[in-house]
Amino acid sequence: MARVVVISIEGEDDLWVADLDSRTVQPLAAPKSGGLQTVADLRATGAVVTNGVNVAVVVKSTEAALSGHYDG
């Protein structure tokens, strides 16, 4: 099973790729074609796209995530 996730935060244009096995997060070059371009186009219209993710929560800091408090 792949343990790589492409993520972005609402209100930001950048895409990021998180490799959970290597514990790295890096910017992802803007896609020019294919499925990821379709996802990027949908995001530009305000759509939220998920596939294979069962939890995603934005928090203000690592400390907030570890404390059990989620931002609204």
GROMACS .gro file of N, CA and C in nm:
model
  216
    1MET      N    1   0.084  -0.119   0.000
    1MET     CA    2   0.000   0.000   0.000
    1MET      C    3   0.088   0.124   0.000
    2ALA      N    4   0.055   0.215  -0.088
    2ALA     CA    5   0.130   0.342  -0.095
    2ALA      C    6   0.104   0.423   0.031
    3ARG      N    7   0.207   0.487   0.077
    3ARG     CA    8   0.194   0.572   0.195
    3ARG      C    9   0.239   0.714   0.160
    4VAL      N   10   0.186   0.763   0.048
    4VAL     CA   11   0.215   0.898   0.002
    4VAL      C   12   0.082   0.969  -0.017
    5VAL      N   13   0.074   1.093   0.030
    5VAL     CA   14  -0.051   1.169   0.025
    5VAL      C   15  -0.024   1.304  -0.040
    6VAL      N   16  -0.108   1.344  -0.133
    6VAL     CA   17  -0.102   1.478  -0.191
    6VAL      C   18  -0.204   1.562  -0.114
    7ILE      N   19  -0.159   1.675  -0.061
    7ILE     CA   20  -0.244   1.757   0.024
    7ILE      C   21  -0.238   1.904  -0.015
    8SER      N   22  -0.339   1.976   0.027
    8SER     CA   23  -0.342   2.121   0.015
    8SER      C   24  -0.437   2.173   0.123
    9ILE      N   25  -0.423   2.298   0.155
    9ILE     CA   26  -0.507   2.360   0.257
    9ILE      C   27  -0.598   2.461   0.189
   10GLU      N   28  -0.723   2.463   0.230
   10GLU     CA   29  -0.821   2.556   0.175
   10GLU      C   30  -0.766   2.697   0.177
   11GLY      N   31  -0.782   2.767   0.065
   11GLY     CA   32  -0.736   2.904   0.055
   11GLY      C   33  -0.592   2.918   0.004
   12GLU      N   34  -0.524   2.805  -0.016
   12GLU     CA   35  -0.388   2.806  -0.069
   12GLU      C   36  -0.387   2.736  -0.204
   13ASP      N   37  -0.299   2.779  -0.293
   13ASP     CA   38  -0.290   2.719  -0.426
   13ASP      C   39  -0.193   2.602  -0.431
   14ASP      N   40  -0.098   2.598  -0.340
   14ASP     CA   41   0.008   2.497  -0.347
   14ASP      C   42  -0.041   2.357  -0.316
   15LEU      N   43   0.019   2.260  -0.385
   15LEU     CA   44   0.000   2.119  -0.354
   15LEU      C   45   0.128   2.069  -0.288
   16TRP      N   46   0.113   1.976  -0.197
   16TRP     CA   47   0.226   1.919  -0.125
   16TRP      C   48   0.217   1.768  -0.134
   17VAL      N   49   0.332   1.702  -0.133
   17VAL     CA   50   0.334   1.556  -0.129
   17VAL      C   51   0.402   1.514   0.001
   18ALA      N   52   0.328   1.436   0.078
   18ALA     CA   53   0.378   1.386   0.206
   18ALA      C   54   0.409   1.238   0.191
   19ASP      N   55   0.536   1.202   0.209
   19ASP     CA   56   0.579   1.062   0.205
   19ASP      C   57   0.588   1.016   0.350
   20LEU      N   58   0.492   0.937   0.392
   20LEU     CA   59   0.485   0.898   0.532
   20LEU      C   60   0.598   0.805   0.572
   21ASP      N   61   0.645   0.722   0.480
   21ASP     CA   62   0.755   0.631   0.513
   21ASP      C   63   0.887   0.705   0.533
   22SER      N   64   0.914   0.804   0.448
   22SER     CA   65   1.039   0.879   0.463
   22SER      C   66   1.022   0.999   0.556
   23ARG      N   67   0.898   1.025   0.597
   23ARG     CA   68   0.868   1.136   0.689
   23ARG      C   69   0.909   1.271   0.631
   24THR      N   70   0.872   1.290   0.505
   24THR     CA   71   0.903   1.416   0.438
   24THR      C   72   0.777   1.476   0.378
   25VAL      N   73   0.777   1.608   0.368
   25VAL     CA   74   0.671   1.683   0.300
   25VAL      C   75   0.740   1.783   0.210
   26GLN      N   76   0.706   1.780   0.080
   26GLN     CA   77   0.771   1.867  -0.014
   26GLN      C   78   0.668   1.928  -0.108
   27PRO      N   79   0.697   2.048  -0.162
   27PRO     CA   80   0.605   2.107  -0.259
   27PRO      C   81   0.599   2.019  -0.383
   28LEU      N   82   0.481   2.013  -0.443
   28LEU     CA   83   0.460   1.934  -0.564
   28LEU      C   84   0.443   2.030  -0.680
   29ALA      N   85   0.517   2.009  -0.786
   29ALA     CA   86   0.506   2.094  -0.904
   29ALA      C   87   0.364   2.089  -0.957
   30ALA      N   88   0.315   2.200  -1.005
   30ALA     CA   89   0.179   2.207  -1.058
   30ALA      C   90   0.164   2.106  -1.172
   31PRO      N   91   0.062   2.022  -1.166
   31PRO     CA   92   0.042   1.924  -1.272
   31PRO      C   93   0.001   1.992  -1.402
   32LYS      N   94   0.041   1.936  -1.514
   32LYS     CA   95   0.008   1.993  -1.645
   32LYS      C   96  -0.093   1.908  -1.719
   33SER      N   97  -0.113   1.784  -1.674
   33SER     CA   98  -0.210   1.696  -1.738
   33SER      C   99  -0.239   1.578  -1.647
   34GLY      N  100  -0.338   1.497  -1.685
   34GLY     CA  101  -0.369   1.376  -1.611
   34GLY      C  102  -0.465   1.398  -1.496
   35GLY      N  103  -0.478   1.294  -1.415
   35GLY     CA  104  -0.572   1.295  -1.305
   35GLY      C  105  -0.547   1.402  -1.202
   36LEU      N  106  -0.420   1.428  -1.172
   36LEU     CA  107  -0.389   1.531  -1.072
   36LEU      C  108  -0.424   1.670  -1.124
   37GLN      N  109  -0.412   1.691  -1.255
   37GLN     CA  110  -0.454   1.819  -1.313
   37GLN      C  111  -0.605   1.835  -1.298
   38THR      N  112  -0.679   1.727  -1.318
   38THR     CA  113  -0.824   1.731  -1.299
   38THR      C  114  -0.858   1.770  -1.156
   39VAL      N  115  -0.786   1.712  -1.061
   39VAL     CA  116  -0.808   1.745  -0.920
   39VAL      C  117  -0.776   1.892  -0.894
   40ALA      N  118  -0.665   1.940  -0.949
   40ALA     CA  119  -0.628   2.081  -0.931
   40ALA      C  120  -0.734   2.173  -0.990
   41ASP      N  121  -0.789   2.136  -1.106
   41ASP     CA  122  -0.895   2.217  -1.168
   41ASP      C  123  -1.021   2.219  -1.081
   42LEU      N  124  -1.056   2.105  -1.024
   42LEU     CA  125  -1.173   2.098  -0.935
   42LEU      C  126  -1.151   2.185  -0.811
   43ARG      N  127  -1.031   2.179  -0.753
   43ARG     CA  128  -1.000   2.260  -0.636
   43ARG      C  129  -1.017   2.408  -0.666
   44ALA      N  130  -0.978   2.448  -0.787
   44ALA     CA  131  -0.986   2.589  -0.825
   44ALA      C  132  -1.130   2.639  -0.825
   45THR      N  133  -1.227   2.548  -0.837
   45THR     CA  134  -1.368   2.586  -0.835
   45THR      C  135  -1.427   2.579  -0.694
   46GLY      N  136  -1.343   2.538  -0.597
   46GLY     CA  137  -1.391   2.529  -0.459
   46GLY      C  138  -1.428   2.389  -0.417
   47ALA      N  139  -1.413   2.291  -0.506
   47ALA     CA  140  -1.446   2.153  -0.471
   47ALA      C  141  -1.343   2.095  -0.374
   48VAL      N  142  -1.390   2.005  -0.290
   48VAL     CA  143  -1.303   1.930  -0.201
   48VAL      C  144  -1.294   1.789  -0.258
   49VAL      N  145  -1.173   1.743  -0.279
   49VAL     CA  146  -1.152   1.612  -0.341
   49VAL      C  147  -1.080   1.522  -0.242
   50THR      N  148  -1.137   1.406  -0.215
   50THR     CA  149  -1.072   1.307  -0.129
   50THR      C  150  -1.081   1.170  -0.193
   51ASN      N  151  -0.979   1.091  -0.172
   51ASN     CA  152  -0.978   0.954  -0.220
   51ASN      C  153  -0.883   0.876  -0.131
   52GLY      N  154  -0.935   0.781  -0.058
   52GLY     CA  155  -0.851   0.697   0.026
   52GLY      C  156  -0.808   0.762   0.156
   53VAL      N  157  -0.869   0.873   0.192
   53VAL     CA  158  -0.837   0.942   0.317
   53VAL      C  159  -0.957   0.929   0.409
   54ASN      N  160  -0.935   0.887   0.533
   54ASN     CA  161  -1.049   0.877   0.623
   54ASN      C  162  -1.046   0.978   0.737
   55VAL      N  163  -0.936   1.053   0.751
   55VAL     CA  164  -0.931   1.163   0.848
   55VAL      C  165  -0.839   1.272   0.792
   56ALA      N  166  -0.886   1.395   0.795
   56ALA     CA  167  -0.803   1.510   0.761
   56ALA      C  168  -0.856   1.629   0.840
   57VAL      N  169  -0.772   1.685   0.924
   57VAL     CA  170  -0.812   1.797   1.010
   57VAL      C  171  -0.702   1.902   1.005
   58VAL      N  172  -0.739   2.027   0.985
   58VAL     CA  173  -0.642   2.137   0.988
   58VAL      C  174  -0.633   2.187   1.132
   59VAL      N  175  -0.510   2.199   1.181
   59VAL     CA  176  -0.487   2.255   1.315
   59VAL      C  177  -0.384   2.367   1.301
   60LYS      N  178  -0.379   2.454   1.401
   60LYS     CA  179  -0.289   2.569   1.395
   60LYS      C  180  -0.144   2.534   1.422
   61SER      N  181  -0.121   2.424   1.495
   61SER     CA  182   0.016   2.388   1.529
   61SER      C  183   0.023   2.241   1.567
   62THR      N  184   0.144   2.189   1.572
   62THR     CA  185   0.165   2.051   1.617
   62THR      C  186   0.114   2.035   1.759
   63GLU      N  187   0.139   2.135   1.841
   63GLU     CA  188   0.096   2.128   1.980
   63GLU      C  189  -0.056   2.116   1.990
   64ALA      N  190  -0.128   2.190   1.905
   64ALA     CA  191  -0.274   2.182   1.906
   64ALA      C  192  -0.320   2.043   1.866
   65ALA      N  193  -0.255   1.981   1.770
   65ALA     CA  194  -0.294   1.846   1.728
   65ALA      C  195  -0.267   1.746   1.840
   66LEU      N  196  -0.154   1.759   1.905
   66LEU     CA  197  -0.118   1.664   2.011
   66LEU      C  198  -0.200   1.683   2.138
   67SER      N  199  -0.258   1.802   2.155
   67SER     CA  200  -0.336   1.829   2.276
   67SER      C  201  -0.478   1.775   2.264
   68GLY      N  202  -0.516   1.732   2.141
   68GLY     CA  203  -0.651   1.681   2.122
   68GLY      C  204  -0.753   1.788   2.087
   69HIS      N  205  -0.708   1.912   2.069
   69HIS     CA  206  -0.798   2.021   2.033
   69HIS      C  207  -0.786   2.049   1.884
   70TYR      N  208  -0.895   2.043   1.816
   70TYR     CA  209  -0.896   2.071   1.672
   70TYR      C  210  -0.950   2.211   1.649
   71ASP      N  211  -0.894   2.279   1.551
   71ASP     CA  212  -0.944   2.411   1.514
   71ASP      C  213  -1.073   2.396   1.436
   72GLY      N  214  -1.163   2.491   1.452
   72GLY     CA  215  -1.289   2.486   1.378
   72GLY      C  216  -1.279   2.556   1.247
   0.00000   0.00000   0.00000
